[in-house]
């Protein structure tokens, strides 16, 4: 009886501790739970979903120019080195590119002397767990999603996964990306070779 | 003995060419680990990686998992990451804080931060046995020697051989060149480092860093892509951001690279001169120079800033780009596999803009999404495959052979694209590999 009571007590206190400890631990690995309440605007949700799917298909189809065009003129693609980085300014990053730097990357891989491009390679992206986190009064939309990228290069397979956080601007019939933040869950693992294009 | 399994090692190295087995043979690799990596001064890390008491950082020296720990007295110990009880690794994460003592997870033996034994549970069970607190066999084993130069910590697993100062010799200028750009002579690491695996022998990297012949060939794609966008930005804004120049500089033709110079020092250290024309005269640079002049006086400042280093290699495993405060250190894992750690440092007391500038280089060139090293790693991988084949036995280092200025110790090349630095590295390599065989 006494033992049972004790266990009950522990469980009670564990409950109290668990959420915050858990939250903190998760924050450390960049996994904050989505802020979204269940979607109320399914039209918007579907529209965004289609946009994200299209973006990832462009990567897999190697349509770099179209991919860059999804970004606003002052848009940024950013993959932080650490999940706790709140801004790229002054911080090392896995990727930090505006449209100009993105076009350097594109022109490089399309250059006939990009030796690393002689190897056969392809990617396969899956995007899921889409949640609209915020719709601002100015029409800016914050979206969080999960991705999984499988990459084949010569005879090797690699996996990259993590969280996309898109800040989208409405256009007449679609969106433009103001910021795409990519938190690789394996950003700090040793890289077997490097990443040549966006994840 | 490994040296017997690798007979006639001297026959593999000729002054102008080396045998492919030096790169591809697993036995030779094991011998390199014993004769070079576990007998020379190896870079552990920078003291700012472990600023607080109990902070530790794990890494590898040769085949040995090691850990550097900051003690209560501020001193840094380098220990084999192994519990003397039953061998379990004591520190289980790459880095962290051990608290007041290092505790083994298996049976809770505890060690002071210098590795000596602190406590053993149920110690009375050892009464009358050969267990002995005073015996170092019951402590976490220490690296035979630890020393540091201006905050850069090195360890040597061998008790004898040159001191760190003797070993670094003239090549310590790389560390000086980095630190002296700070008005207080100090740098601090920027977290985190990048870690990238090269699927090639460690020597590919060491040769590549001072191979002025390779950038125009290897990196033309990036050089031209960046130059194109750089011109576009120039047209649109009337200004060209400096970080584009870091990439477009790769369009520099062979004959310009050939104007550089290389120096090969004893022990294998090597310098490639020339600094990509990155000593600009913009406001940030001038502000930085003024700060240095105030700290050191004009003469010293001019001396510091007239050093001319593109890459400096501390053989066998460190490559320093001092003007940009970046350091790469190799942790070889197999003849065809090398882990590299890439670090960036902040110049304490220098203008923020100077840090931001070199951060661009870190992000564009030294990150896992590198626009530059992608082609280097590709070439070394293909090189490794080539040298694993029977398509030919020799690696050619003939360019400008016979024209080196060689006083028997230091080898200076007459021109940047000379293969003198490779010849020089192999002269040192052979000495290491045959040392102690008489
Ligand atoms: S192995 Fe470390 S305490 Fe037993
Ligand atoms: Fe290179």
Coordinates of C-alpha atoms and ligand atoms in Angstrom, one line a residue:
Chain A
X1 CA 0.0 0.0 0.0
X2 CA 2.7 2.4 1.1
X3 CA 4.7 1.6 -2.0
X4 CA 1.8 2.2 -4.3
X5 CA 1.2 5.6 -2.7
X6 CA 4.9 6.4 -3.2
X7 CA 4.7 5.5 -6.9
X8 CA 1.6 7.6 -7.2
X9 CA 3.4 10.5 -5.7
X10 CA 6.3 10.2 -8.0
X11 CA 4.1 10.0 -11.0
X12 CA 2.3 13.1 -9.8
X13 CA 5.5 15.1 -9.5
X14 CA 6.9 13.7 -12.7
X15 CA 3.8 15.0 -14.4
X16 CA 4.6 18.4 -13.1
X17 CA 8.2 18.3 -14.2
X18 CA 7.7 16.6 -17.5
X19 CA 6.2 19.2 -19.8
X20 CA 8.7 21.9 -19.1
X21 CA 11.7 19.5 -19.1
X22 CA 10.4 18.0 -22.2
X23 CA 9.8 21.3 -23.9
X24 CA 13.3 22.4 -23.0
X25 CA 14.9 19.3 -24.2
X26 CA 12.9 19.5 -27.4
X27 CA 13.8 23.1 -27.9
X28 CA 17.4 22.1 -27.7
X29 CA 17.0 19.9 -30.7
X30 CA 14.9 22.5 -32.5
X31 CA 11.6 20.6 -32.0
X32 CA 9.1 23.0 -30.5
X33 CA 5.6 21.7 -30.9
X34 CA 3.7 23.4 -33.7
X35 CA 1.9 26.5 -32.5
X36 CA -1.1 26.0 -34.7
X37 CA -4.5 25.2 -33.4
X38 CA -6.4 22.8 -35.6
X39 CA -6.8 24.5 -39.0
X40 CA -9.9 26.5 -39.5
X41 CA -9.1 27.8 -42.9
X42 CA -8.9 24.6 -45.0
X43 CA -8.8 26.5 -48.3
X44 CA -5.6 28.3 -47.1
X45 CA -4.2 25.2 -45.7
X46 CA -4.7 23.3 -49.0
X47 CA -3.3 26.2 -51.0
X48 CA -0.1 26.3 -48.9
X49 CA 0.2 22.5 -49.0
X50 CA 0.1 22.6 -52.8
X51 CA 2.8 25.4 -52.7
X52 CA 5.1 23.4 -50.5
X53 CA 4.7 20.3 -52.5
X54 CA 5.4 22.2 -55.7
X55 CA 8.5 23.7 -54.2
X56 CA 9.9 20.3 -53.2
X57 CA 9.1 18.8 -56.6
X58 CA 11.1 21.6 -58.2
X59 CA 14.2 20.5 -56.2
X60 CA 13.7 16.9 -57.2
X61 CA 13.2 17.9 -60.8
X62 CA 16.3 20.2 -60.6
X63 CA 14.4 23.2 -61.8
X64 CA 16.7 25.6 -60.0
X65 CA 15.6 28.8 -61.7
X66 CA 12.0 28.1 -61.0
X67 CA 12.9 27.3 -57.4
X68 CA 14.8 30.6 -56.9
X69 CA 11.8 32.4 -58.4
X70 CA 9.6 31.2 -55.5
X71 CA 11.6 33.5 -53.3
X72 CA 10.7 37.2 -52.9
X73 CA 13.3 39.7 -54.1
X74 CA 14.6 40.1 -50.6
X75 CA 13.8 36.5 -49.7
X76 CA 16.3 34.3 -47.8
X77 CA 17.1 30.6 -47.6
X78 CA 18.6 29.8 -44.3
X79 CA 19.7 26.5 -42.6
X80 CA 21.0 27.4 -39.2
X81 CA 23.9 25.4 -37.7
X82 CA 22.0 25.2 -34.4
X83 CA 18.3 25.3 -33.6
X84 CA 18.8 28.0 -30.9
X85 CA 20.0 30.5 -33.5
X86 CA 17.3 33.0 -33.8
X87 CA 18.8 35.0 -36.6
X88 CA 21.6 34.3 -39.1
X89 CA 23.3 37.6 -38.5
X90 CA 26.8 36.9 -37.2
X91 CA 26.2 33.2 -36.9
X92 CA 27.7 30.3 -38.7
X93 CA 25.2 28.6 -40.9
X94 CA 24.8 25.5 -43.0
X95 CA 23.2 27.6 -45.7
X96 CA 22.6 31.4 -45.8
X97 CA 21.6 32.7 -49.2
X98 CA 19.7 35.5 -50.8
X99 CA 18.6 35.2 -54.4
X100 CA 22.0 36.4 -55.6
X101 CA 23.9 33.7 -53.8
X102 CA 21.3 31.2 -54.7
X103 CA 22.0 32.0 -58.3
X104 CA 25.7 31.6 -57.8
X105 CA 24.9 28.1 -56.5
X106 CA 22.7 27.4 -59.5
X107 CA 25.2 28.7 -62.0
X108 CA 27.9 26.6 -60.4
X109 CA 26.1 23.3 -60.6
X110 CA 25.1 24.1 -64.2
X111 CA 28.6 25.0 -65.2
X112 CA 30.2 22.3 -67.5
X113 CA 33.3 22.2 -65.2
X114 CA 31.4 21.5 -62.0
X115 CA 33.3 18.3 -61.5
X116 CA 31.2 17.1 -58.6
X117 CA 28.2 17.2 -60.9
X118 CA 29.5 14.5 -63.1
X119 CA 28.4 12.0 -60.6
X120 CA 24.8 10.8 -61.0
X121 CA 22.7 12.1 -58.3
X122 CA 19.0 12.7 -57.4
X123 CA 16.9 13.6 -54.5
X124 CA 13.5 12.6 -53.2
X125 CA 11.7 15.0 -50.9
X126 CA 8.6 14.3 -48.8
X127 CA 6.9 17.2 -47.0
X128 CA 4.4 16.6 -44.3
X129 CA 2.9 17.7 -40.9
X130 CA 2.0 21.1 -42.3
X131 CA 0.7 23.6 -39.8
X132 CA -0.2 27.2 -40.3
X133 CA 1.3 28.9 -37.3
X134 CA 0.3 32.4 -37.9
X135 CA -1.5 34.6 -40.3
X136 CA -0.5 38.2 -39.9
X137 CA -2.7 41.3 -40.5
X138 CA -0.4 42.2 -43.4
X139 CA -1.1 38.8 -45.0
X140 CA 2.2 37.2 -44.0
X141 CA 1.8 33.6 -43.2
X142 CA 4.1 31.4 -41.0
X143 CA 4.0 27.8 -41.9
X144 CA 5.8 24.9 -40.2
X145 CA 6.3 21.5 -41.9
X146 CA 8.5 18.4 -41.7
X147 CA 10.6 17.2 -44.5
X148 CA 12.5 14.1 -45.4
X149 CA 15.1 14.2 -48.2
X150 CA 16.7 11.1 -49.5
X151 CA 19.7 11.7 -51.7
X152 CA 21.3 9.2 -54.1
X153 CA 24.9 10.0 -55.3
X154 CA 26.7 7.4 -57.2
X155 CA 25.9 4.3 -55.2
X156 CA 25.4 6.0 -51.9
X157 CA 22.2 7.0 -50.1
X158 CA 22.0 9.7 -47.6
X159 CA 19.1 11.0 -45.5
X160 CA 18.4 14.5 -44.3
X161 CA 15.3 15.5 -42.4
X162 CA 14.0 18.2 -40.2
X163 CA 11.7 21.2 -40.0
X164 CA 10.9 23.8 -42.6
X165 CA 9.6 27.1 -41.4
X166 CA 8.3 29.2 -44.3
X167 CA 7.4 32.9 -44.0
X168 CA 5.1 33.4 -47.0
X169 CA 3.8 36.6 -48.6
X170 CA 0.6 36.5 -50.5
X171 CA 0.7 37.3 -54.2
X172 CA -2.2 37.5 -56.6
X173 CA -2.5 33.8 -57.2
X174 CA 0.2 32.2 -55.1
X175 CA 2.9 33.0 -52.5
X176 CA 6.5 34.3 -52.4
X177 CA 8.9 33.0 -49.8
X178 CA 10.2 35.8 -47.5
X179 CA 12.2 33.4 -45.4
X180 CA 12.7 29.7 -45.5
X181 CA 14.3 28.4 -42.4
X182 CA 15.5 24.8 -42.6
X183 CA 16.4 23.1 -39.3
X184 CA 18.1 19.9 -40.2
X185 CA 17.7 17.4 -37.4
X186 CA 21.1 16.1 -38.4
X187 CA 22.7 19.5 -38.9
X188 CA 25.5 18.7 -36.4
X189 CA 26.2 15.2 -37.5
X190 CA 29.4 14.7 -39.5
X191 CA 28.6 15.2 -43.2
X192 CA 29.6 12.4 -45.5
X193 CA 30.6 14.6 -48.4
X194 CA 28.8 17.9 -48.6
X195 CA 25.4 19.4 -49.7
X196 CA 25.5 20.9 -53.2
X197 CA 22.0 22.3 -53.5
X198 CA 19.3 23.3 -51.2
X199 CA 17.6 20.8 -48.9
Chain B
X1 CA 55.8 -5.4 -36.2
X2 CA 54.0 -3.2 -38.7
X3 CA 57.3 -1.9 -40.0
X4 CA 58.0 -5.5 -41.1
X5 CA 54.7 -5.8 -42.8
X6 CA 55.5 -2.7 -44.8
X7 CA 59.0 -3.6 -46.1
X8 CA 61.2 -1.2 -48.0
X9 CA 59.2 1.9 -47.2
X10 CA 62.1 4.0 -48.4
X11 CA 61.6 2.5 -51.8
X12 CA 58.1 4.0 -52.0
X13 CA 59.4 7.6 -51.8
X14 CA 61.7 9.0 -54.5
X15 CA 62.6 12.7 -54.6
X16 CA 60.3 13.4 -57.6
X17 CA 57.6 10.7 -57.3
X18 CA 56.0 8.5 -54.7
X19 CA 54.4 5.1 -54.9
X20 CA 50.6 4.9 -54.8
X21 CA 50.6 2.6 -51.8
X22 CA 51.5 5.6 -49.6
X23 CA 47.9 6.6 -50.0
X24 CA 46.1 3.4 -50.5
X25 CA 47.6 0.7 -48.4
X26 CA 45.9 -0.1 -45.0
X27 CA 49.1 -1.3 -43.4
X28 CA 50.9 1.9 -44.4
X29 CA 48.1 3.8 -42.9
X30 CA 48.4 1.9 -39.6
X31 CA 52.1 2.6 -39.7
X32 CA 51.4 6.3 -40.3
X33 CA 49.1 6.3 -37.2
X34 CA 51.8 4.8 -35.0
X35 CA 54.8 6.7 -36.5
X36 CA 53.3 10.1 -37.2
X37 CA 49.9 10.7 -35.5
X38 CA 50.7 9.0 -32.2
X39 CA 54.3 10.4 -32.1
X40 CA 54.0 14.0 -33.1
X41 CA 52.2 17.0 -31.6
X42 CA 48.5 16.8 -32.5
X43 CA 46.1 19.7 -32.3
X44 CA 43.5 19.0 -29.7
X45 CA 41.5 22.2 -29.8
X46 CA 41.5 25.8 -28.6
X47 CA 41.3 26.7 -24.9
X48 CA 38.2 28.7 -25.5
X49 CA 36.4 25.5 -26.4
X50 CA 36.5 24.5 -22.7
X51 CA 36.4 27.8 -20.8
X52 CA 35.0 26.6 -17.5
X53 CA 36.2 24.1 -14.8
X54 CA 35.0 20.7 -15.8
X55 CA 34.4 21.5 -19.4
X56 CA 35.6 18.7 -21.7
X57 CA 35.9 18.1 -25.4
X58 CA 36.5 14.7 -26.9
X59 CA 38.4 14.0 -30.1
X60 CA 40.8 11.5 -31.5
X61 CA 44.6 11.3 -31.6
X62 CA 45.6 8.6 -34.1
X63 CA 43.6 5.6 -33.0
X64 CA 43.1 6.9 -29.5
X65 CA 39.9 8.4 -28.3
X66 CA 41.0 11.3 -26.1
X67 CA 39.4 14.1 -24.2
X68 CA 40.7 17.5 -23.1
X69 CA 39.4 18.7 -19.7
X70 CA 39.7 22.0 -17.9
X71 CA 40.7 21.5 -14.3
X72 CA 40.0 23.3 -11.0
X73 CA 43.3 25.2 -11.3
X74 CA 42.5 26.2 -14.9
X75 CA 45.0 23.8 -16.3
X76 CA 44.0 21.6 -19.2
X77 CA 44.6 17.9 -19.2
X78 CA 44.5 15.6 -22.2
X79 CA 43.4 12.1 -21.2
X80 CA 42.7 8.8 -22.9
X81 CA 38.9 8.6 -22.7
X82 CA 39.0 5.3 -21.0
X83 CA 38.2 4.1 -17.5
X84 CA 41.0 2.1 -15.9
X85 CA 38.5 -0.2 -14.3
X86 CA 37.0 -2.1 -17.2
X87 CA 37.8 0.2 -20.1
X88 CA 34.5 2.0 -20.6
X89 CA 34.7 5.5 -22.2
X90 CA 34.1 8.0 -19.5
X91 CA 32.9 11.0 -21.5
X92 CA 30.0 9.9 -23.7
X93 CA 29.2 13.1 -25.5
X94 CA 31.4 15.1 -27.9
X95 CA 31.6 17.9 -25.3
X96 CA 30.1 19.0 -22.1
X97 CA 30.8 19.7 -18.5
X98 CA 31.8 16.9 -16.1
X99 CA 31.1 18.9 -13.0
X100 CA 33.6 18.5 -10.1
X101 CA 34.9 15.1 -11.3
X102 CA 34.7 12.7 -14.2
X103 CA 32.4 9.8 -13.4
X104 CA 32.4 6.5 -15.2
X105 CA 28.9 5.4 -16.1
X106 CA 29.5 1.7 -15.6
X107 CA 30.5 1.3 -11.9
X108 CA 30.9 4.9 -10.8
X109 CA 34.6 5.2 -10.4
X110 CA 35.3 8.9 -10.2
X111 CA 38.3 10.8 -11.4
X112 CA 39.7 14.2 -10.7
X113 CA 39.7 16.5 -13.7
X114 CA 43.4 15.7 -14.3
X115 CA 42.5 12.0 -14.5
X116 CA 43.8 10.9 -11.2
X117 CA 41.5 8.7 -9.1
X118 CA 39.1 10.4 -6.7
X119 CA 36.9 7.6 -5.4
X120 CA 35.8 4.0 -6.0
X121 CA 32.5 2.7 -4.6
X122 CA 33.0 -0.1 -2.0
X123 CA 36.7 0.5 -2.0
X124 CA 37.2 -1.9 0.9
X125 CA 36.6 -4.7 -1.5
X126 CA 40.1 -3.9 -2.9
X127 CA 41.8 -4.3 0.5
X128 CA 44.7 -6.7 0.1
X129 CA 44.5 -6.7 -3.7
X130 CA 46.8 -5.3 -6.3
X131 CA 44.5 -2.3 -6.7
X132 CA 46.5 0.8 -5.7
X133 CA 45.3 4.4 -5.7
X134 CA 48.8 5.6 -6.2
X135 CA 49.4 3.5 -9.2
X136 CA 48.8 5.5 -12.4
X137 CA 47.4 2.3 -14.0
X138 CA 44.3 3.1 -11.9
X139 CA 44.0 6.6 -13.2
X140 CA 42.7 7.8 -16.5
X141 CA 45.8 7.7 -18.6
X142 CA 47.3 11.1 -19.6
X143 CA 48.8 12.0 -22.9
X144 CA 52.5 11.9 -22.5
X145 CA 52.9 15.6 -23.1
X146 CA 50.5 18.6 -23.4
X147 CA 51.5 22.1 -24.3
X148 CA 49.9 25.1 -25.9
X149 CA 50.8 28.0 -28.1
X150 CA 48.8 31.2 -27.7
X151 CA 45.7 29.2 -26.7
X152 CA 46.0 26.4 -29.2
X153 CA 46.4 23.1 -27.3
X154 CA 48.5 20.3 -28.6
X155 CA 49.2 16.9 -27.2
X156 CA 51.8 14.3 -27.9
X157 CA 51.3 10.7 -27.0
X158 CA 55.1 10.1 -27.1
X159 CA 57.2 11.1 -24.2
X160 CA 60.3 12.0 -26.3
X161 CA 60.9 14.0 -29.4
X162 CA 61.0 17.7 -30.0
X163 CA 59.1 20.2 -27.7
X164 CA 56.1 21.9 -29.2
X165 CA 58.1 25.0 -29.8
X166 CA 60.8 23.1 -31.6
X167 CA 58.2 21.1 -33.5
X168 CA 56.3 24.2 -34.8
X169 CA 59.4 26.1 -35.5
X170 CA 58.9 28.8 -38.1
X171 CA 55.5 27.5 -39.0
X172 CA 54.1 28.9 -35.7
X173 CA 53.8 32.1 -37.7
X174 CA 50.4 30.8 -38.8
X175 CA 49.1 31.1 -35.2
X176 CA 50.9 34.4 -34.7
X177 CA 49.4 35.8 -37.8
X178 CA 45.9 34.8 -36.6
X179 CA 46.4 36.1 -33.0
X180 CA 48.3 39.3 -33.8
X181 CA 45.3 40.5 -35.8
X182 CA 43.6 40.9 -32.4
X183 CA 44.6 44.0 -30.5
X184 CA 45.0 41.9 -27.4
X185 CA 46.7 39.0 -29.2
X186 CA 43.8 36.6 -28.6
X187 CA 41.3 34.6 -30.5
X188 CA 38.1 32.7 -29.4
X189 CA 36.4 29.9 -31.2
X190 CA 33.0 30.4 -32.8
X191 CA 30.6 27.5 -32.1
X192 CA 29.9 25.2 -33.7
X193 CA 32.5 23.7 -35.9
X194 CA 31.7 21.9 -39.1
X195 CA 32.6 18.3 -39.6
X196 CA 32.9 16.8 -43.0
X197 CA 34.2 13.4 -44.0
X198 CA 36.6 13.2 -46.9
X199 CA 36.6 9.8 -48.6
X200 CA 40.3 10.0 -49.3
X201 CA 43.6 9.7 -47.7
X202 CA 44.6 12.5 -45.4
X203 CA 47.6 13.4 -47.6
X204 CA 45.3 14.5 -50.4
X205 CA 44.0 17.3 -48.2
X206 CA 47.5 18.3 -47.0
X207 CA 48.8 18.5 -50.5
X208 CA 45.8 20.2 -51.9
X209 CA 45.9 23.1 -49.4
X210 CA 49.2 24.3 -50.8
X211 CA 48.6 23.2 -54.4
X212 CA 48.4 26.5 -56.2
X213 CA 47.9 24.7 -59.5
X214 CA 44.5 23.3 -58.5
X215 CA 42.2 26.2 -57.8
X216 CA 41.8 27.4 -61.4
X217 CA 41.2 23.9 -62.6
X218 CA 39.1 22.6 -59.7
X219 CA 37.1 25.7 -58.8
X220 CA 36.5 27.3 -62.2
X221 CA 32.7 26.6 -62.0
X222 CA 32.3 28.5 -58.8
X223 CA 34.8 31.2 -59.7
X224 CA 32.9 32.0 -63.0
X225 CA 29.5 31.7 -61.4
X226 CA 30.4 34.1 -58.6
X227 CA 32.2 36.5 -61.0
X228 CA 29.0 36.7 -63.2
X229 CA 26.8 37.5 -60.2
X230 CA 29.4 39.8 -58.8
X231 CA 29.4 41.8 -62.0
X232 CA 25.6 41.9 -62.0
X233 CA 25.6 43.3 -58.4
X234 CA 28.3 45.8 -59.4
X235 CA 26.1 47.0 -62.3
X236 CA 23.0 47.3 -60.1
X237 CA 24.5 48.9 -57.0
X238 CA 27.9 50.3 -58.0
X239 CA 29.5 48.1 -55.4
X240 CA 30.9 44.6 -55.2
X241 CA 30.5 42.8 -51.9
X242 CA 33.8 41.5 -50.7
X243 CA 32.5 38.0 -50.1
X244 CA 31.9 37.5 -53.8
X245 CA 35.6 38.2 -54.4
X246 CA 36.4 35.3 -52.1
X247 CA 34.7 33.1 -54.7
X248 CA 35.5 34.9 -57.9
X249 CA 39.2 34.9 -57.0
X250 CA 39.1 31.3 -58.2
X251 CA 39.0 32.5 -61.8
X252 CA 42.6 33.7 -61.3
X253 CA 44.6 32.1 -64.1
X254 CA 47.4 29.6 -63.6
X255 CA 50.2 32.1 -64.4
X256 CA 49.0 34.4 -61.6
X257 CA 49.0 31.5 -59.1
X258 CA 52.5 30.7 -60.3
X259 CA 53.7 34.1 -58.9
X260 CA 53.2 32.8 -55.4
X261 CA 55.8 31.0 -53.3
X262 CA 55.9 28.0 -51.1
X263 CA 58.0 27.1 -48.2
X264 CA 58.5 23.6 -46.8
X265 CA 59.8 23.3 -43.2
X266 CA 61.3 20.4 -41.3
X267 CA 58.7 18.1 -39.8
X268 CA 56.6 18.7 -42.9
X269 CA 55.0 22.1 -42.2
X270 CA 54.3 24.0 -45.3
X271 CA 53.3 27.6 -46.3
X272 CA 51.7 28.9 -49.5
X273 CA 52.1 32.6 -49.7
X274 CA 49.7 35.1 -51.2
X275 CA 46.4 36.2 -49.8
X276 CA 43.8 36.3 -52.6
X277 CA 44.2 40.1 -52.7
X278 CA 42.1 40.3 -49.6
X279 CA 43.8 43.2 -47.9
X280 CA 41.4 45.8 -49.0
X281 CA 41.3 49.5 -48.1
X282 CA 37.7 49.8 -47.1
X283 CA 36.6 51.6 -43.9
X284 CA 36.3 48.4 -41.9
X285 CA 39.8 47.3 -42.7
X286 CA 41.2 50.8 -42.0
X287 CA 39.4 50.9 -38.7
X288 CA 40.9 47.5 -37.8
X289 CA 44.3 48.6 -38.8
X290 CA 44.0 51.8 -36.6
X291 CA 43.0 49.6 -33.7
X292 CA 46.1 47.4 -34.2
X293 CA 48.3 50.4 -34.6
X294 CA 47.1 51.8 -31.3
X295 CA 47.7 48.5 -29.6
X296 CA 51.1 47.6 -31.1
X297 CA 52.5 50.8 -32.7
X298 CA 53.0 51.4 -36.4
X299 CA 56.1 49.3 -36.9
X300 CA 54.7 46.2 -35.3
X301 CA 51.3 46.6 -37.0
X302 CA 53.0 46.9 -40.4
X303 CA 55.1 43.9 -39.6
X304 CA 52.0 41.9 -38.6
X305 CA 50.0 42.8 -41.6
X306 CA 52.8 42.3 -44.1
X307 CA 52.9 38.6 -43.4
X308 CA 51.9 36.8 -46.5
X309 CA 50.1 33.6 -45.8
X310 CA 47.4 31.9 -47.9
X311 CA 47.5 28.5 -46.2
X312 CA 49.9 27.3 -43.5
X313 CA 50.0 23.6 -42.8
X314 CA 51.1 22.2 -39.5
X315 CA 52.0 18.7 -40.5
X316 CA 50.4 16.2 -40.4
X317 CA 46.9 17.4 -39.7
X318 CA 46.3 21.1 -39.4
X319 CA 45.6 23.7 -42.1
X320 CA 45.4 27.3 -41.0
X321 CA 44.1 30.3 -43.1
X322 CA 45.2 32.9 -40.7
X323 CA 44.0 36.1 -42.5
X324 CA 40.5 34.6 -42.3
X325 CA 40.9 33.0 -38.9
X326 CA 39.9 29.5 -40.0
X327 CA 41.5 26.3 -39.1
X328 CA 40.9 22.7 -40.3
X329 CA 42.1 19.7 -38.4
X330 CA 42.1 16.2 -39.7
X331 CA 41.2 13.1 -37.8
X332 CA 42.2 10.3 -40.2
X333 CA 40.0 7.2 -39.8
X334 CA 41.3 4.9 -42.5
X335 CA 43.6 5.0 -45.6
X336 CA 40.6 6.2 -47.6
X337 CA 38.6 8.1 -45.0
X338 CA 39.4 11.3 -43.1
X339 CA 37.2 13.3 -40.8
X340 CA 37.8 17.0 -40.9
X341 CA 36.9 19.5 -38.2
X342 CA 36.6 23.1 -39.5
X343 CA 36.8 26.0 -37.0
X344 CA 36.4 29.7 -37.2
X345 CA 37.8 32.1 -34.7
X346 CA 36.9 35.6 -33.6
X347 CA 39.6 38.2 -33.1
X348 CA 39.1 39.5 -29.6
X349 CA 38.8 43.3 -29.6
X350 CA 38.7 43.6 -33.4
X351 CA 35.8 45.4 -35.2
X352 CA 32.7 43.2 -35.6
X353 CA 32.8 43.9 -39.4
X354 CA 36.1 42.0 -39.6
X355 CA 34.5 39.0 -38.0
X356 CA 31.5 39.2 -40.3
X357 CA 33.8 39.3 -43.3
X358 CA 35.6 36.1 -42.4
X359 CA 32.3 34.5 -41.4
X360 CA 31.3 34.9 -45.1
X361 CA 34.3 32.8 -46.0
X362 CA 33.4 30.2 -43.3
X363 CA 29.8 30.0 -44.6
X364 CA 30.5 30.0 -48.3
X365 CA 33.7 27.9 -48.4
X366 CA 34.0 26.0 -45.2
X367 CA 30.4 25.0 -44.4
X368 CA 28.7 21.7 -45.3
X369 CA 27.1 23.5 -48.2
X370 CA 30.4 24.7 -49.5
X371 CA 30.5 26.2 -52.9
X372 CA 34.2 25.4 -53.2
X373 CA 35.2 22.2 -51.3
X374 CA 32.5 20.2 -53.1
X375 CA 34.8 19.9 -56.0
X376 CA 37.9 19.4 -53.9
X377 CA 36.4 16.4 -52.1
X378 CA 35.2 15.0 -55.4
X379 CA 38.7 15.2 -56.8
X380 CA 40.3 13.6 -53.8
X381 CA 37.7 10.8 -53.8
X382 CA 38.5 10.1 -57.5
X383 CA 42.2 10.3 -56.7
X384 CA 41.7 7.7 -54.0
X385 CA 40.0 5.4 -56.5
X386 CA 42.8 6.0 -59.0
X387 CA 45.5 5.2 -56.5
X388 CA 43.7 2.1 -55.4
X389 CA 43.9 0.8 -59.0
X390 CA 46.7 -1.0 -60.8
X391 CA 46.5 1.5 -63.6
X392 CA 49.9 2.8 -62.6
X393 CA 52.2 2.8 -59.6
X394 CA 53.5 6.3 -59.3
X395 CA 52.3 9.7 -58.3
X396 CA 54.2 12.4 -60.1
X397 CA 55.7 15.4 -58.3
X398 CA 57.9 16.4 -61.2
X399 CA 56.8 20.0 -61.7
X400 CA 59.8 22.3 -61.2
X401 CA 61.8 19.4 -59.7
X402 CA 65.5 20.3 -59.6
X403 CA 64.8 24.0 -59.2
X404 CA 64.0 24.0 -55.5
X405 CA 66.0 26.1 -53.2
X406 CA 66.9 23.5 -50.7
X407 CA 69.3 23.9 -47.8
X408 CA 68.6 20.4 -46.6
X409 CA 66.1 21.7 -44.0
X410 CA 63.9 24.3 -45.7
X411 CA 62.7 23.9 -49.2
X412 CA 61.6 27.0 -51.0
X413 CA 60.0 26.9 -54.4
X414 CA 60.9 29.3 -57.2
X415 CA 57.2 29.6 -58.1
X416 CA 53.7 29.1 -56.7
X417 CA 52.7 26.1 -58.8
X418 CA 55.9 24.1 -58.1
X419 CA 55.3 20.7 -56.6
X420 CA 58.1 21.5 -54.1
X421 CA 55.7 21.5 -51.1
X422 CA 54.6 17.9 -51.8
X423 CA 58.2 16.9 -52.2
X424 CA 59.0 18.6 -48.9
X425 CA 56.1 16.9 -47.1
X426 CA 57.2 13.5 -48.3
X427 CA 60.7 14.1 -47.2
X428 CA 59.3 14.6 -43.7
X429 CA 56.9 11.7 -44.1
X430 CA 59.8 9.3 -44.9
X431 CA 61.7 10.5 -41.9
X432 CA 58.8 9.8 -39.6
X433 CA 57.9 6.5 -41.1
X434 CA 61.5 5.1 -40.9
X435 CA 62.3 6.6 -37.5
X436 CA 63.6 4.1 -35.0
X437 CA 64.3 1.4 -37.6
X438 CA 68.0 2.2 -38.0
Ligands
LIG1 S1 34.3 0.5 -16.2 FE1 34.5 2.4 -15.3 S2 33.8 2.1 -13.3 FE2 33.8 0.1 -14.1
LIG2 FE1 40.4 23.7 -53.5

